Short mmCIF file of C-alpha atoms and ligand atoms in Angstrom, two decimals:
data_model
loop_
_atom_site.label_atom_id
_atom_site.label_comp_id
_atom_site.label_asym_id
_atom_site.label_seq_id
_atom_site.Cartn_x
_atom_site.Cartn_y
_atom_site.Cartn_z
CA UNK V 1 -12.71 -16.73 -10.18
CA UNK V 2 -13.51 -13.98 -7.93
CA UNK V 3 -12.82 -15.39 -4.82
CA UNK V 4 -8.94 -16.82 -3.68
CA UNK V 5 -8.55 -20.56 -3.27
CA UNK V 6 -6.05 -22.34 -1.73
CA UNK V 7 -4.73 -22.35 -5.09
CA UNK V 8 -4.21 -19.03 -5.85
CA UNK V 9 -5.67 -15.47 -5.83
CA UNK V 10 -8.99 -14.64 -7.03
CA UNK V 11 -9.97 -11.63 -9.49
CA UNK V 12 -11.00 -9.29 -6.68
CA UNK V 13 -7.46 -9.43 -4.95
CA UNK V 14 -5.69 -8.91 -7.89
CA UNK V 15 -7.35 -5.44 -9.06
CA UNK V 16 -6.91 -4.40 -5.25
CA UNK V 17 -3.54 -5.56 -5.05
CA UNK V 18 -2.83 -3.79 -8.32
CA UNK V 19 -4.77 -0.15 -8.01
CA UNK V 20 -3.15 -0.30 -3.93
CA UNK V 21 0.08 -0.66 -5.67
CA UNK V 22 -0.30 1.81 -8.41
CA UNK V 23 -1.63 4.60 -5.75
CA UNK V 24 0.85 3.72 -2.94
CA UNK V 25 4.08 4.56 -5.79
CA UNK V 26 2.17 7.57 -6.88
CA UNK V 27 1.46 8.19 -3.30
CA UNK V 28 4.99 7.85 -2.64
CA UNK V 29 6.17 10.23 -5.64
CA UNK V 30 3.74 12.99 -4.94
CA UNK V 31 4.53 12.79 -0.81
CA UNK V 32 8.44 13.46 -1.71
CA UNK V 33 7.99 15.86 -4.56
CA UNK V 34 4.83 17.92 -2.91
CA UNK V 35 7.83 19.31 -0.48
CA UNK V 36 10.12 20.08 -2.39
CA UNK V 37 8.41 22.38 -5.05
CA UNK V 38 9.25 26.05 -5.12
CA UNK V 39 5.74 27.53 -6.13
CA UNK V 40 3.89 27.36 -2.73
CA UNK V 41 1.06 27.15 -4.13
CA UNK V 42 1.56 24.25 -6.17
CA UNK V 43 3.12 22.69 -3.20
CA UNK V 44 -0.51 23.82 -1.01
CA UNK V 45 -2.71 22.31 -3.94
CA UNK V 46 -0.72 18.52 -3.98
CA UNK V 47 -0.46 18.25 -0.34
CA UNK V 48 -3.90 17.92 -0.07
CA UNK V 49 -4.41 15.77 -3.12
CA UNK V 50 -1.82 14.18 -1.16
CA UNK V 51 -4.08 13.83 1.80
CA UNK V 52 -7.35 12.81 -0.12
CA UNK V 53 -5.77 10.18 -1.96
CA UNK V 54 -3.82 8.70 1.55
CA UNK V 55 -7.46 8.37 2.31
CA UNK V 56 -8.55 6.59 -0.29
CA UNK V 57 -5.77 4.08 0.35
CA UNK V 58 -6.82 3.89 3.80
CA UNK V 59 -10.32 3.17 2.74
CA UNK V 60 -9.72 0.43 0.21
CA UNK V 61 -6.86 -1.01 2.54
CA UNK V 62 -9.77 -1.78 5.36
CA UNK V 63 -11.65 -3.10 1.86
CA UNK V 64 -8.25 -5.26 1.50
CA UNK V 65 -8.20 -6.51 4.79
CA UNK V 66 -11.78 -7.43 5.24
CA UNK V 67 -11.65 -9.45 1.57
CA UNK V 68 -8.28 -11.29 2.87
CA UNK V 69 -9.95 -12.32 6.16
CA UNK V 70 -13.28 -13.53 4.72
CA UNK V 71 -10.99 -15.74 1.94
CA UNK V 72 -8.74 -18.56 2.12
CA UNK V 73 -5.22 -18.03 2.30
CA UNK V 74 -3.70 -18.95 -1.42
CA UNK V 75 -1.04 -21.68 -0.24
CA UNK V 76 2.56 -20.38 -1.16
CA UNK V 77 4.24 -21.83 -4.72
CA UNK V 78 5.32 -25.27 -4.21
CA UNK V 79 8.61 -24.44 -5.51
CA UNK V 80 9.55 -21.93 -2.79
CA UNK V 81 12.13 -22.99 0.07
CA UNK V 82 11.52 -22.38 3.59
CA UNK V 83 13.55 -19.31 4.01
CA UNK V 84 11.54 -17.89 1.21
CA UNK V 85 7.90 -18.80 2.23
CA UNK V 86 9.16 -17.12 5.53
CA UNK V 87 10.42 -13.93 4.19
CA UNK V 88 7.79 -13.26 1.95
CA UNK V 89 5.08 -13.76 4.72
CA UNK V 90 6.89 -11.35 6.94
CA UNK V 91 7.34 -8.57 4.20
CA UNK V 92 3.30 -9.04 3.35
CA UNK V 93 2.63 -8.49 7.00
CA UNK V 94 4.75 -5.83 7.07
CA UNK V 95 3.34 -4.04 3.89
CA UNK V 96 -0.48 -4.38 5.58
CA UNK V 97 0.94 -3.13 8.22
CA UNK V 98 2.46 0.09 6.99
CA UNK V 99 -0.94 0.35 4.19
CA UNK V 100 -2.47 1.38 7.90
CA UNK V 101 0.03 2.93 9.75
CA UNK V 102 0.95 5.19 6.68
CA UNK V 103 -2.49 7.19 6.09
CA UNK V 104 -3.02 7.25 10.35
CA UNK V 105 0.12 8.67 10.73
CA UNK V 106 -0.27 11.01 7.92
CA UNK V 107 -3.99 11.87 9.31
CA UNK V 108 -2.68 11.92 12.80
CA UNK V 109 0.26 14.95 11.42
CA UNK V 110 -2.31 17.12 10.23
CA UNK V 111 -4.54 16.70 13.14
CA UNK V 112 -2.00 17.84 15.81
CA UNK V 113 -1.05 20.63 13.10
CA UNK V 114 -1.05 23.98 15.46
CA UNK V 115 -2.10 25.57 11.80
CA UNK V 116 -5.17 23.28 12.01
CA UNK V 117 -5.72 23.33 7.93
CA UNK V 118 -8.59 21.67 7.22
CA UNK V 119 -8.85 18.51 5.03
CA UNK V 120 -11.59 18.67 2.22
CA UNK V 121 -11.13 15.07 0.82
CA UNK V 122 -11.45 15.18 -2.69
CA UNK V 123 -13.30 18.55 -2.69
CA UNK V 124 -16.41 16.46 -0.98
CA UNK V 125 -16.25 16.25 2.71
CA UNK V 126 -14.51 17.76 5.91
CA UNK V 127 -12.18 15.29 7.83
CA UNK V 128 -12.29 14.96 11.07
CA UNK V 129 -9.33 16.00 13.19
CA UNK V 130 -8.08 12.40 14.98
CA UNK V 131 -8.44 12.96 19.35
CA UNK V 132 -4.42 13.91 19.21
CA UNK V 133 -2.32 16.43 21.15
CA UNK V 134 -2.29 19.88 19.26
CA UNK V 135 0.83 20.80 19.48
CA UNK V 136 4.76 21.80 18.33
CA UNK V 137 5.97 19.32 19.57
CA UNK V 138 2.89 16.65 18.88
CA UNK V 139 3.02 17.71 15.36
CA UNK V 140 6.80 17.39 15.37
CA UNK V 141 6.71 13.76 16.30
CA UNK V 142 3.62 12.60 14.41
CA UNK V 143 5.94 14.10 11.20
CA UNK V 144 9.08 12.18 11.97
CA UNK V 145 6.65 9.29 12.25
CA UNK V 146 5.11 9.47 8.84
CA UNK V 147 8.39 10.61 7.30
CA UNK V 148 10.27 7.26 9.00
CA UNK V 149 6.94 4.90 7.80
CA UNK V 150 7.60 6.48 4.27
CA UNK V 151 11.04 5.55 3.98
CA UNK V 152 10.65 2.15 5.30
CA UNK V 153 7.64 1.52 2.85
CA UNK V 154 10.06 2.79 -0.17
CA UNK V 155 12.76 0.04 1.10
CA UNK V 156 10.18 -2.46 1.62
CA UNK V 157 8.14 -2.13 -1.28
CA UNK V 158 11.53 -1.64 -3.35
CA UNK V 159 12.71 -5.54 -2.06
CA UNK V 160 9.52 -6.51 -2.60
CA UNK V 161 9.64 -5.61 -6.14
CA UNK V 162 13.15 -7.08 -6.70
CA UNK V 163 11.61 -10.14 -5.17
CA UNK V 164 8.92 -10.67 -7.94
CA UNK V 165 11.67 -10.21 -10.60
CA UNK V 166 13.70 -12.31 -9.38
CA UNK V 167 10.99 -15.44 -9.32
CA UNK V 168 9.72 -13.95 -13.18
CA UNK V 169 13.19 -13.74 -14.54
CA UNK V 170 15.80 -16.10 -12.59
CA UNK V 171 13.92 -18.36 -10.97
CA UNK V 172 10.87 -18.78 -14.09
CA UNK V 173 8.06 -19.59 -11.27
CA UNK V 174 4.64 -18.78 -11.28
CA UNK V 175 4.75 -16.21 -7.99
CA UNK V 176 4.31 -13.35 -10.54
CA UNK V 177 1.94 -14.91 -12.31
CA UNK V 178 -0.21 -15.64 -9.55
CA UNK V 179 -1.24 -11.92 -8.96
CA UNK V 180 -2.25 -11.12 -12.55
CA UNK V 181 -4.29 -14.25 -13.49
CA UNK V 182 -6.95 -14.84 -11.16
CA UNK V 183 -6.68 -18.59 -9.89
CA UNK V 184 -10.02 -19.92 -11.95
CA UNK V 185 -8.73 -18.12 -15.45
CA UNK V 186 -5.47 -19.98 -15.49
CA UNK V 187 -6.80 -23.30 -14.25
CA UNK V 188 -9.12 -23.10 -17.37
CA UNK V 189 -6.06 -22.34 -19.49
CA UNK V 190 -4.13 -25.80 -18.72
CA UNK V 191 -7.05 -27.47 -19.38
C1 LIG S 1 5.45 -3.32 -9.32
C2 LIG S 1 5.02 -3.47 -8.10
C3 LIG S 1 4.62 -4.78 -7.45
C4 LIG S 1 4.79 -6.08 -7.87
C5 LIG S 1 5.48 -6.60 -9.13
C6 LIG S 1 4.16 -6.94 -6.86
C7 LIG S 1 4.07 -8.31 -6.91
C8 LIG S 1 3.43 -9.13 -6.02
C9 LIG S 1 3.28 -10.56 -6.14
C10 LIG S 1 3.80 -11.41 -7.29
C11 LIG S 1 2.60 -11.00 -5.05
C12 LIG S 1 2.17 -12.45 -4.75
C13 LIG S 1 3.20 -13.12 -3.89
C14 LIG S 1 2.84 -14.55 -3.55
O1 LIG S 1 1.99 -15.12 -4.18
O2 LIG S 1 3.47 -15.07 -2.61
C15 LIG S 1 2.33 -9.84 -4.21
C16 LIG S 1 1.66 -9.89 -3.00
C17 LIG S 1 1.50 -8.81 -2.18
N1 LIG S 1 1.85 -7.50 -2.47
FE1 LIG S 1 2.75 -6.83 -4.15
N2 LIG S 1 3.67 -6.14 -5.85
C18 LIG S 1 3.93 -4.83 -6.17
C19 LIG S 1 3.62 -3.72 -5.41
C20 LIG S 1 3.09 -3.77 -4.16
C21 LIG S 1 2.88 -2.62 -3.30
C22 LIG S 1 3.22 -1.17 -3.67
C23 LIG S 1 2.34 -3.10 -2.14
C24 LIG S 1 1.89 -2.35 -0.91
C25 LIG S 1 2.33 -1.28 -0.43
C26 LIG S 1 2.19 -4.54 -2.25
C27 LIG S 1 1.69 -5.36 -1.27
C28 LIG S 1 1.52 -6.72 -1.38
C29 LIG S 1 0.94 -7.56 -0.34
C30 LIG S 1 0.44 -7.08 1.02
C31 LIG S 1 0.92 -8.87 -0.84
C32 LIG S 1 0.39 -10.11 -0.13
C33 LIG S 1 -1.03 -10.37 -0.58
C34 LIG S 1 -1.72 -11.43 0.25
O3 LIG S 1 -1.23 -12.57 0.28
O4 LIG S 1 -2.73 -11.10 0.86
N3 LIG S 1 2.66 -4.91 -3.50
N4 LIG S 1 2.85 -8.72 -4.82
C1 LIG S 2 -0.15 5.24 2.08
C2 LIG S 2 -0.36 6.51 2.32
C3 LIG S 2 0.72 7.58 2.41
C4 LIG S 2 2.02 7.57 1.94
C5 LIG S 2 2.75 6.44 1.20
C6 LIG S 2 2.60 8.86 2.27
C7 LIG S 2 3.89 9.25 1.96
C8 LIG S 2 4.45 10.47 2.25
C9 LIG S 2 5.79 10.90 1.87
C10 LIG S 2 6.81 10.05 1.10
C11 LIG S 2 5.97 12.16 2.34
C12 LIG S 2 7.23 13.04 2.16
C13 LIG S 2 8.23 12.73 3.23
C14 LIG S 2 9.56 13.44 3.03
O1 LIG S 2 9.83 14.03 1.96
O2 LIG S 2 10.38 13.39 3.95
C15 LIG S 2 4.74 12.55 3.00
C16 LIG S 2 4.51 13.78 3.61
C17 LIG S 2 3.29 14.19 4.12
N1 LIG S 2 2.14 13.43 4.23
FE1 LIG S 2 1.91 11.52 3.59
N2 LIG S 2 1.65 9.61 2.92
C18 LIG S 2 0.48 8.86 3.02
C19 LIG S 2 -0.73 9.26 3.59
C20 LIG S 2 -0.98 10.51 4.11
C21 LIG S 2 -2.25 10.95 4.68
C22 LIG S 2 -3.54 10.11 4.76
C23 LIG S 2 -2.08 12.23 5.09
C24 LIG S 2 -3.07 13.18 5.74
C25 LIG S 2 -4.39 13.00 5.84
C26 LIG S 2 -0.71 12.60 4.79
C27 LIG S 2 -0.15 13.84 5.06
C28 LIG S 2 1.14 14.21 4.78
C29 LIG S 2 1.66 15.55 5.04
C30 LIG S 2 0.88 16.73 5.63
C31 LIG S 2 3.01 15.53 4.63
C32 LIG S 2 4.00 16.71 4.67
C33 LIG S 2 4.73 16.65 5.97
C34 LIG S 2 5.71 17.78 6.13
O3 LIG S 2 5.28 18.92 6.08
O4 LIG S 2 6.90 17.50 6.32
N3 LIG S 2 -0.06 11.53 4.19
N4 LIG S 2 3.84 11.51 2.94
#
């Protein structure tokens, strides 16, 4: 139940897929409204929340990634056509992808900042600055970077959403299903 089968997902992939997806929205909503705040101090306080909790995802991404690797790969539903088995694989690549590029980018920004503000994440610890150039111009393009990886993450993670409606509500498969029951639970359930 904990671990995936070839079957399905197991428990611990579900709450990571879940509590990833819960702070990447929130991560989303607080990156977009920290800037655009008039108090300046309000804006100060949630851009580094904003930081801390990009390192959190970072953290429990490289959790994510070492759990996937050291499980079996839940086969796709048997009901999906080619085009979709192949679309959804390249959108799940794509979201790992940007669940690492995101926070490095973001961590990369504040390193080449030429304010060089330091990061206390979550009140606890100093970050390290990443080896980057500290610069104008360094800074500039690390923050067209992040800003670009945002929007294509809000795109992404939007289709991807439509996606698992679409199989709940038109298409009445289990895909949905698949990432809230772990794979031993629902097995027991038929039987
Ligand atoms: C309401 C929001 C979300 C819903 C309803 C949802 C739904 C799902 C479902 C049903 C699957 C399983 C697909 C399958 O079995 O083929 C899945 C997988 C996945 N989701 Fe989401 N998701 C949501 C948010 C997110 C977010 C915000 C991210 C990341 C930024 C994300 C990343 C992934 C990844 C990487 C997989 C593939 C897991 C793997 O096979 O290792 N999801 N999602
Ligand atoms: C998955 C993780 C992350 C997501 C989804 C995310 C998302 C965003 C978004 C949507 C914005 C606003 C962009 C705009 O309005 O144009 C933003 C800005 C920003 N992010 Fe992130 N971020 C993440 C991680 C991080 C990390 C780890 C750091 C630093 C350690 C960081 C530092 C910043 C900073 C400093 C800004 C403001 C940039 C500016 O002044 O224009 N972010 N982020």
């Amino acid at each position: 139940m904990l671990r995936n089968t070839k079957d399905g997902y197991g428990l611990v992939a579900i709450v990571l897929h879940w509590t990833l997806a819960v702070l990447v929205i929130g991560q989303i909503g607080l990156g977009l409204a920290m800037l655009r705040v008039a108090d300046k101090r309000l804006s100060f306080d949630l851009i580094q929340w904003h930081k801390s909790i990009g390192l959190l995802i970072l953290a429990l991404f490289v959790l994510r990634l070492a759990w996937r690797l050291a499980n079996p790969q839940p086969a796709p539903e048997a009901s999906l056509k080619r085009w979709e088995k192949t679309a959804s694989a390249a959108v799940h690549r794509l979201l790992y992808a940007l669940l690492l590029a995101l926070p490095l980018s973001g961590w990369a920004l504040v390193s080449a900042s030429v304010l060089g503000i330091p990061t206390l994440v979550f009140g606890l610890f100093l970050l390290p600055h990443l080896p980057v150039e500290v610069s104008e111009a360094g800074e500039a393009f690390w923050r067209s970077t992040h800003h670009l990886l945002a929007f294509a993450a809000i795109l992404l993670i939007a289709g991807h959403i439509l996606a698992a409606l679409r199989h709940r509500i038109l298409l009445r498969d289990h895909v949905l299903q698949r990432m809230l029951r772990p794979v031993g639970a629902r097995k027991r359930e038929r039987t």
